Amino acid sequence: MPSTASLPALLRRAFRVLERPEVAIALDADSLVVRVPGEGARWEAGSTQTVAWWVVGPLGHRVDIRLVSGTGTRIRTEAVLVTEVDPHDLRARVTVPALAPGPYRVQITSAPGVLDAYSAPVTLAPA
């Protein structure tokens, strides 16, 4: 939970992110926005990376973090990075699996399927 002194700065950053057309979304009572990895991220296989997000609302369901490929209705899970994370932790450390090099997205999803949030594309590279 941010301190009240940093709350205005956090809100300014959130509004700047949400003004970008590729991430503009309507926030519901339970919403989550992936903030890391950001645009242009490059991850090497075997490295440890941070996935971070903002959450709005109580979001009582634990979340899983996955690496996915595809877009729209053709999303395919390539790897499950971590499961059963408390969404109010606001971050998790993950180990990047050895997958084919190329573009992927990080997906944060609640176990009952109530919520799906995606990162900007991240490029996977060999170690």
Short mmCIF file of N, CA, C and O in Angstrom, two decimals, residues 16-117:
data_model
loop_
_atom_site.label_atom_id
_atom_site.label_comp_id
_atom_site.label_asym_id
_atom_site.label_seq_id
_atom_site.Cartn_x
_atom_site.Cartn_y
_atom_site.Cartn_z
N ARG A 16 -1.19 8.59 -16.74
CA ARG A 16 -0.34 8.66 -17.93
C ARG A 16 -0.36 7.34 -18.69
O ARG A 16 -0.45 7.31 -19.90
N VAL A 17 -0.29 6.23 -17.94
CA VAL A 17 -0.33 4.91 -18.58
C VAL A 17 -1.67 4.69 -19.25
O VAL A 17 -1.75 4.23 -20.39
N LEU A 18 -2.75 5.00 -18.55
CA LEU A 18 -4.09 4.74 -19.07
C LEU A 18 -4.47 5.65 -20.23
O LEU A 18 -5.38 5.33 -20.99
N GLU A 19 -3.75 6.76 -20.41
CA GLU A 19 -4.02 7.63 -21.55
C GLU A 19 -3.48 7.06 -22.84
O GLU A 19 -3.91 7.46 -23.91
N ARG A 20 -2.54 6.11 -22.76
CA ARG A 20 -2.01 5.49 -23.97
C ARG A 20 -3.08 4.58 -24.56
O ARG A 20 -3.63 3.75 -23.86
N PRO A 21 -3.39 4.70 -25.85
CA PRO A 21 -4.49 3.94 -26.44
C PRO A 21 -4.33 2.42 -26.30
O PRO A 21 -5.31 1.72 -26.13
N GLU A 22 -3.12 1.90 -26.34
CA GLU A 22 -2.95 0.45 -26.29
C GLU A 22 -3.23 -0.13 -24.91
O GLU A 22 -3.36 -1.34 -24.78
N VAL A 23 -3.29 0.70 -23.87
CA VAL A 23 -3.58 0.18 -22.54
C VAL A 23 -4.81 0.81 -21.91
O VAL A 23 -5.12 0.54 -20.77
N ALA A 24 -5.51 1.66 -22.67
CA ALA A 24 -6.70 2.30 -22.11
C ALA A 24 -7.78 1.25 -21.87
O ALA A 24 -8.14 0.50 -22.76
N ILE A 25 -8.26 1.19 -20.64
CA ILE A 25 -9.28 0.22 -20.27
C ILE A 25 -10.26 0.88 -19.32
O ILE A 25 -9.96 1.92 -18.74
N ALA A 26 -11.41 0.30 -19.18
CA ALA A 26 -12.37 0.76 -18.18
C ALA A 26 -12.11 -0.03 -16.90
O ALA A 26 -12.11 -1.25 -16.92
N LEU A 27 -11.87 0.66 -15.81
CA LEU A 27 -11.63 -0.01 -14.54
C LEU A 27 -12.95 -0.32 -13.86
O LEU A 27 -13.79 0.55 -13.69
N ASP A 28 -13.15 -1.57 -13.53
CA ASP A 28 -14.33 -2.00 -12.79
C ASP A 28 -14.00 -1.99 -11.31
O ASP A 28 -12.92 -1.61 -10.89
N ALA A 29 -14.96 -2.46 -10.51
CA ALA A 29 -14.75 -2.53 -9.06
C ALA A 29 -13.56 -3.42 -8.72
O ALA A 29 -12.83 -3.15 -7.78
N ASP A 30 -13.36 -4.51 -9.48
CA ASP A 30 -12.20 -5.38 -9.31
C ASP A 30 -11.41 -5.34 -10.62
O ASP A 30 -11.80 -5.96 -11.60
N SER A 31 -10.33 -4.58 -10.64
CA SER A 31 -9.53 -4.45 -11.85
C SER A 31 -8.05 -4.58 -11.52
O SER A 31 -7.63 -4.30 -10.40
N LEU A 32 -7.29 -4.98 -12.51
CA LEU A 32 -5.86 -5.13 -12.36
C LEU A 32 -5.21 -4.66 -13.66
O LEU A 32 -5.71 -4.97 -14.74
N VAL A 33 -4.14 -3.86 -13.55
CA VAL A 33 -3.39 -3.36 -14.70
C VAL A 33 -1.95 -3.81 -14.55
O VAL A 33 -1.30 -3.50 -13.54
N VAL A 34 -1.44 -4.55 -15.54
CA VAL A 34 -0.04 -4.99 -15.51
C VAL A 34 0.83 -3.79 -15.87
O VAL A 34 0.62 -3.14 -16.88
N ARG A 35 1.83 -3.50 -15.03
CA ARG A 35 2.72 -2.36 -15.31
C ARG A 35 4.14 -2.79 -15.63
O ARG A 35 4.87 -2.04 -16.28
N VAL A 36 4.56 -3.98 -15.23
CA VAL A 36 5.89 -4.52 -15.56
C VAL A 36 5.70 -5.98 -15.90
O VAL A 36 5.08 -6.70 -15.11
N PRO A 37 6.12 -6.45 -17.06
CA PRO A 37 7.02 -5.80 -18.00
C PRO A 37 6.31 -4.72 -18.82
O PRO A 37 5.13 -4.85 -19.14
N GLY A 38 7.07 -3.70 -19.15
CA GLY A 38 6.55 -2.61 -19.95
C GLY A 38 6.94 -2.75 -21.40
O GLY A 38 7.59 -3.71 -21.82
N GLU A 39 6.55 -1.77 -22.16
CA GLU A 39 6.84 -1.73 -23.60
C GLU A 39 8.33 -1.90 -23.86
O GLU A 39 9.16 -1.29 -23.21
N GLY A 40 8.67 -2.78 -24.79
CA GLY A 40 10.06 -2.99 -25.19
C GLY A 40 10.86 -3.91 -24.29
O GLY A 40 12.07 -4.06 -24.46
N ALA A 41 10.21 -4.57 -23.32
CA ALA A 41 10.94 -5.46 -22.41
C ALA A 41 11.53 -6.65 -23.17
O ALA A 41 10.94 -7.15 -24.13
N ARG A 42 12.71 -7.09 -22.72
CA ARG A 42 13.39 -8.25 -23.32
C ARG A 42 13.86 -9.12 -22.17
O ARG A 42 14.60 -8.66 -21.29
N TRP A 43 13.43 -10.36 -22.16
CA TRP A 43 13.78 -11.30 -21.11
C TRP A 43 14.61 -12.43 -21.69
O TRP A 43 14.28 -12.98 -22.74
N GLU A 44 15.67 -12.81 -20.97
CA GLU A 44 16.48 -13.96 -21.38
C GLU A 44 16.01 -15.21 -20.65
O GLU A 44 15.67 -15.16 -19.46
N ALA A 45 15.99 -16.33 -21.37
CA ALA A 45 15.61 -17.61 -20.77
C ALA A 45 16.49 -17.89 -19.56
O ALA A 45 17.70 -17.64 -19.58
N GLY A 46 15.88 -18.36 -18.48
CA GLY A 46 16.62 -18.68 -17.26
C GLY A 46 16.80 -17.51 -16.31
O GLY A 46 17.19 -17.71 -15.16
N SER A 47 16.51 -16.31 -16.75
CA SER A 47 16.68 -15.14 -15.88
C SER A 47 15.48 -15.03 -14.93
O SER A 47 14.42 -15.60 -15.17
N THR A 48 15.67 -14.28 -13.85
CA THR A 48 14.60 -14.00 -12.91
C THR A 48 14.12 -12.58 -13.17
O THR A 48 14.93 -11.66 -13.25
N GLN A 49 12.81 -12.43 -13.33
CA GLN A 49 12.23 -11.13 -13.67
C GLN A 49 11.11 -10.80 -12.70
O GLN A 49 10.55 -11.69 -12.05
N THR A 50 10.78 -9.53 -12.61
CA THR A 50 9.67 -9.07 -11.79
C THR A 50 8.47 -8.78 -12.67
O THR A 50 8.60 -8.16 -13.72
N VAL A 51 7.32 -9.26 -12.25
CA VAL A 51 6.04 -8.89 -12.85
C VAL A 51 5.34 -8.03 -11.79
O VAL A 51 5.28 -8.42 -10.63
N ALA A 52 4.87 -6.86 -12.19
CA ALA A 52 4.24 -5.96 -11.22
C ALA A 52 2.94 -5.41 -11.81
O ALA A 52 2.79 -5.31 -13.03
N TRP A 53 2.01 -5.05 -10.92
CA TRP A 53 0.70 -4.60 -11.35
C TRP A 53 0.11 -3.65 -10.33
O TRP A 53 0.59 -3.52 -9.22
N TRP A 54 -0.95 -2.97 -10.77
CA TRP A 54 -1.79 -2.17 -9.88
C TRP A 54 -3.11 -2.89 -9.77
O TRP A 54 -3.57 -3.52 -10.73
N VAL A 55 -3.75 -2.80 -8.63
CA VAL A 55 -5.05 -3.43 -8.42
C VAL A 55 -6.02 -2.39 -7.87
O VAL A 55 -5.64 -1.53 -7.08
N VAL A 56 -7.26 -2.46 -8.35
CA VAL A 56 -8.32 -1.58 -7.87
C VAL A 56 -9.41 -2.48 -7.31
O VAL A 56 -9.84 -3.42 -7.96
N GLY A 57 -9.84 -2.19 -6.12
CA GLY A 57 -10.92 -2.97 -5.51
C GLY A 57 -10.39 -4.12 -4.67
O GLY A 57 -9.19 -4.35 -4.58
N PRO A 58 -11.30 -4.85 -4.06
CA PRO A 58 -10.91 -5.91 -3.13
C PRO A 58 -10.27 -7.11 -3.80
O PRO A 58 -9.40 -7.74 -3.23
N LEU A 59 -10.67 -7.46 -5.00
CA LEU A 59 -10.10 -8.58 -5.76
C LEU A 59 -9.75 -9.75 -4.84
O LEU A 59 -8.61 -10.03 -4.57
N GLY A 60 -10.77 -10.44 -4.36
CA GLY A 60 -10.60 -11.49 -3.38
C GLY A 60 -10.04 -12.80 -3.91
O GLY A 60 -9.75 -13.70 -3.14
N HIS A 61 -9.87 -12.93 -5.23
CA HIS A 61 -9.35 -14.17 -5.80
C HIS A 61 -7.85 -14.12 -5.96
O HIS A 61 -7.30 -13.11 -6.37
N ARG A 62 -7.18 -15.23 -5.66
CA ARG A 62 -5.75 -15.33 -5.91
C ARG A 62 -5.55 -15.40 -7.42
O ARG A 62 -6.47 -15.73 -8.16
N VAL A 63 -4.36 -15.05 -7.90
CA VAL A 63 -4.10 -14.99 -9.33
C VAL A 63 -2.94 -15.90 -9.73
O VAL A 63 -2.09 -16.23 -8.91
N ASP A 64 -2.96 -16.30 -10.99
CA ASP A 64 -1.86 -17.04 -11.61
C ASP A 64 -1.21 -16.12 -12.62
O ASP A 64 -1.87 -15.26 -13.22
N ILE A 65 0.09 -16.32 -12.85
CA ILE A 65 0.82 -15.53 -13.83
C ILE A 65 1.34 -16.49 -14.89
O ILE A 65 2.00 -17.48 -14.58
N ARG A 66 1.01 -16.17 -16.14
CA ARG A 66 1.35 -17.05 -17.26
C ARG A 66 2.07 -16.26 -18.35
O ARG A 66 1.92 -15.05 -18.43
N LEU A 67 2.77 -16.98 -19.18
CA LEU A 67 3.36 -16.42 -20.39
C LEU A 67 2.51 -16.93 -21.54
O LEU A 67 2.31 -18.16 -21.66
N VAL A 68 1.98 -16.02 -22.34
CA VAL A 68 1.06 -16.41 -23.41
C VAL A 68 1.53 -15.87 -24.75
O VAL A 68 2.30 -14.91 -24.81
N SER A 69 1.04 -16.51 -25.81
CA SER A 69 1.28 -16.01 -27.16
C SER A 69 -0.06 -15.85 -27.84
O SER A 69 -1.08 -16.35 -27.37
N GLY A 70 -0.07 -15.17 -28.96
CA GLY A 70 -1.30 -14.95 -29.71
C GLY A 70 -2.00 -13.68 -29.28
O GLY A 70 -1.55 -12.97 -28.38
N THR A 71 -3.12 -13.39 -29.94
CA THR A 71 -3.91 -12.20 -29.63
C THR A 71 -5.39 -12.53 -29.75
O THR A 71 -5.76 -13.54 -30.35
N GLY A 72 -6.21 -11.67 -29.19
CA GLY A 72 -7.66 -11.81 -29.31
C GLY A 72 -8.16 -13.13 -28.78
O GLY A 72 -7.86 -13.53 -27.66
N THR A 73 -8.91 -13.85 -29.61
CA THR A 73 -9.46 -15.14 -29.20
C THR A 73 -8.47 -16.28 -29.39
O THR A 73 -8.77 -17.43 -29.10
N ARG A 74 -7.28 -15.98 -29.86
CA ARG A 74 -6.27 -17.01 -30.12
C ARG A 74 -5.11 -16.96 -29.11
O ARG A 74 -3.97 -17.17 -29.47
N ILE A 75 -5.43 -16.66 -27.87
CA ILE A 75 -4.42 -16.64 -26.80
C ILE A 75 -4.10 -18.08 -26.42
O ILE A 75 -5.01 -18.88 -26.18
N ARG A 76 -2.82 -18.39 -26.34
CA ARG A 76 -2.39 -19.73 -25.96
C ARG A 76 -1.39 -19.63 -24.80
O ARG A 76 -0.42 -18.89 -24.87
N THR A 77 -1.64 -20.39 -23.74
CA THR A 77 -0.71 -20.41 -22.61
C THR A 77 0.53 -21.20 -23.02
O THR A 77 0.44 -22.35 -23.41
N GLU A 78 1.70 -20.56 -22.91
CA GLU A 78 2.97 -21.21 -23.24
C GLU A 78 3.66 -21.74 -21.98
O GLU A 78 4.36 -22.73 -22.04
N ALA A 79 3.46 -21.04 -20.86
CA ALA A 79 4.08 -21.47 -19.59
C ALA A 79 3.33 -20.83 -18.42
O ALA A 79 2.92 -19.68 -18.51
N VAL A 80 3.16 -21.59 -17.36
CA VAL A 80 2.63 -21.05 -16.10
C VAL A 80 3.84 -20.66 -15.27
O VAL A 80 4.69 -21.50 -14.96
N LEU A 81 3.95 -19.38 -14.95
CA LEU A 81 5.13 -18.87 -14.25
C LEU A 81 5.01 -18.99 -12.74
O LEU A 81 5.98 -19.27 -12.05
N VAL A 82 3.82 -18.74 -12.20
CA VAL A 82 3.58 -18.85 -10.76
C VAL A 82 2.06 -18.93 -10.54
O VAL A 82 1.29 -18.40 -11.34
N THR A 83 1.66 -19.62 -9.48
CA THR A 83 0.23 -19.78 -9.20
C THR A 83 -0.10 -19.29 -7.79
O THR A 83 0.78 -19.17 -6.94
N GLU A 84 -1.38 -19.02 -7.60
CA GLU A 84 -1.94 -18.70 -6.28
C GLU A 84 -1.26 -17.51 -5.60
O GLU A 84 -0.91 -17.55 -4.42
N VAL A 85 -1.07 -16.42 -6.33
CA VAL A 85 -0.46 -15.20 -5.79
C VAL A 85 -1.55 -14.30 -5.23
O VAL A 85 -2.61 -14.13 -5.85
N ASP A 86 -1.32 -13.73 -4.07
CA ASP A 86 -2.24 -12.73 -3.52
C ASP A 86 -2.13 -11.48 -4.40
O ASP A 86 -1.04 -10.90 -4.52
N PRO A 87 -3.22 -11.04 -5.04
CA PRO A 87 -3.12 -9.90 -5.94
C PRO A 87 -2.70 -8.61 -5.26
O PRO A 87 -2.16 -7.71 -5.90
N HIS A 88 -2.87 -8.53 -3.94
CA HIS A 88 -2.48 -7.32 -3.23
C HIS A 88 -0.98 -7.29 -2.91
O HIS A 88 -0.50 -6.31 -2.35
N ASP A 89 -0.24 -8.33 -3.30
CA ASP A 89 1.23 -8.30 -3.20
C ASP A 89 1.80 -7.31 -4.21
O ASP A 89 2.91 -6.81 -4.04
N LEU A 90 1.08 -7.07 -5.31
CA LEU A 90 1.42 -6.09 -6.36
C LEU A 90 2.66 -6.44 -7.17
O LEU A 90 3.07 -5.66 -8.03
N ARG A 91 3.26 -7.59 -6.91
CA ARG A 91 4.42 -8.02 -7.71
C ARG A 91 4.74 -9.47 -7.40
O ARG A 91 4.36 -10.00 -6.36
N ALA A 92 5.47 -10.08 -8.32
CA ALA A 92 5.95 -11.44 -8.12
C ALA A 92 7.24 -11.61 -8.93
O ALA A 92 7.41 -10.97 -9.97
N ARG A 93 8.13 -12.42 -8.42
CA ARG A 93 9.37 -12.75 -9.13
C ARG A 93 9.13 -14.06 -9.86
O ARG A 93 8.57 -15.00 -9.29
N VAL A 94 9.54 -14.13 -11.13
CA VAL A 94 9.33 -15.32 -11.95
C VAL A 94 10.62 -15.69 -12.65
O VAL A 94 11.47 -14.84 -12.90
N THR A 95 10.76 -16.98 -12.94
CA THR A 95 11.89 -17.46 -13.73
C THR A 95 11.42 -17.65 -15.16
O THR A 95 10.41 -18.32 -15.41
N VAL A 96 12.15 -17.07 -16.10
CA VAL A 96 11.76 -17.12 -17.51
C VAL A 96 12.10 -18.50 -18.07
O VAL A 96 13.26 -18.94 -18.01
N PRO A 97 11.11 -19.19 -18.63
CA PRO A 97 11.36 -20.53 -19.17
C PRO A 97 12.08 -20.46 -20.52
O PRO A 97 12.09 -19.42 -21.17
N ALA A 98 12.65 -21.57 -20.90
CA ALA A 98 13.32 -21.68 -22.21
C ALA A 98 12.26 -21.99 -23.26
O ALA A 98 11.88 -23.14 -23.45
N LEU A 99 11.76 -20.96 -23.90
CA LEU A 99 10.79 -21.09 -24.98
C LEU A 99 11.42 -20.55 -26.25
O LEU A 99 12.47 -19.92 -26.21
N ALA A 100 10.76 -20.79 -27.36
CA ALA A 100 11.25 -20.26 -28.64
C ALA A 100 11.36 -18.73 -28.54
O ALA A 100 10.47 -18.09 -27.98
N PRO A 101 12.44 -18.15 -29.04
CA PRO A 101 12.56 -16.69 -29.02
C PRO A 101 11.39 -16.05 -29.77
O PRO A 101 10.87 -16.63 -30.73
N GLY A 102 10.98 -14.89 -29.29
CA GLY A 102 9.90 -14.18 -29.96
C GLY A 102 9.05 -13.39 -29.00
O GLY A 102 9.35 -13.30 -27.81
N PRO A 103 7.94 -12.83 -29.52
CA PRO A 103 7.07 -12.00 -28.69
C PRO A 103 6.07 -12.83 -27.89
O PRO A 103 5.48 -13.78 -28.39
N TYR A 104 5.89 -12.43 -26.65
CA TYR A 104 4.92 -13.04 -25.74
C TYR A 104 4.29 -11.92 -24.93
O TYR A 104 4.73 -10.78 -24.99
N ARG A 105 3.31 -12.27 -24.13
CA ARG A 105 2.73 -11.34 -23.16
C ARG A 105 2.61 -12.07 -21.82
O ARG A 105 2.45 -13.28 -21.79
N VAL A 106 2.69 -11.31 -20.75
CA VAL A 106 2.43 -11.85 -19.43
C VAL A 106 0.93 -11.69 -19.19
O VAL A 106 0.37 -10.61 -19.42
N GLN A 107 0.29 -12.76 -18.75
CA GLN A 107 -1.13 -12.74 -18.42
C GLN A 107 -1.26 -12.97 -16.92
O GLN A 107 -0.67 -13.90 -16.38
N ILE A 108 -2.04 -12.12 -16.27
CA ILE A 108 -2.39 -12.34 -14.87
C ILE A 108 -3.87 -12.69 -14.88
O ILE A 108 -4.69 -11.92 -15.39
N THR A 109 -4.20 -13.85 -14.33
CA THR A 109 -5.57 -14.34 -14.40
C THR A 109 -6.00 -14.87 -13.04
O THR A 109 -5.21 -15.47 -12.32
N SER A 110 -7.26 -14.62 -12.70
CA SER A 110 -7.77 -15.15 -11.44
C SER A 110 -8.21 -16.59 -11.66
O SER A 110 -8.65 -16.96 -12.75
N ALA A 111 -8.08 -17.39 -10.63
CA ALA A 111 -8.40 -18.82 -10.73
C ALA A 111 -9.80 -19.08 -11.26
O ALA A 111 -9.97 -19.91 -12.13
N PRO A 112 -10.84 -18.38 -10.79
CA PRO A 112 -12.16 -18.67 -11.32
C PRO A 112 -12.43 -18.01 -12.67
O PRO A 112 -13.54 -18.07 -13.17
N GLY A 113 -11.43 -17.37 -13.27
CA GLY A 113 -11.61 -16.75 -14.58
C GLY A 113 -12.37 -15.44 -14.55
O GLY A 113 -12.89 -15.00 -15.56
N VAL A 114 -12.42 -14.80 -13.40
CA VAL A 114 -13.14 -13.53 -13.27
C VAL A 114 -12.36 -12.39 -13.93
O VAL A 114 -12.93 -11.43 -14.40
N LEU A 115 -11.06 -12.52 -14.00
CA LEU A 115 -10.21 -11.42 -14.43
C LEU A 115 -9.06 -11.93 -15.28
O LEU A 115 -8.44 -12.95 -14.96
N ASP A 116 -8.78 -11.24 -16.38
CA ASP A 116 -7.58 -11.47 -17.19
C ASP A 116 -6.98 -10.11 -17.49
O ASP A 116 -7.68 -9.21 -17.95
N ALA A 117 -5.68 -9.95 -17.25
CA ALA A 117 -4.97 -8.71 -17.58
C ALA A 117 -3.68 -9.11 -18.30
O ALA A 117 -3.06 -10.12 -17.97
#
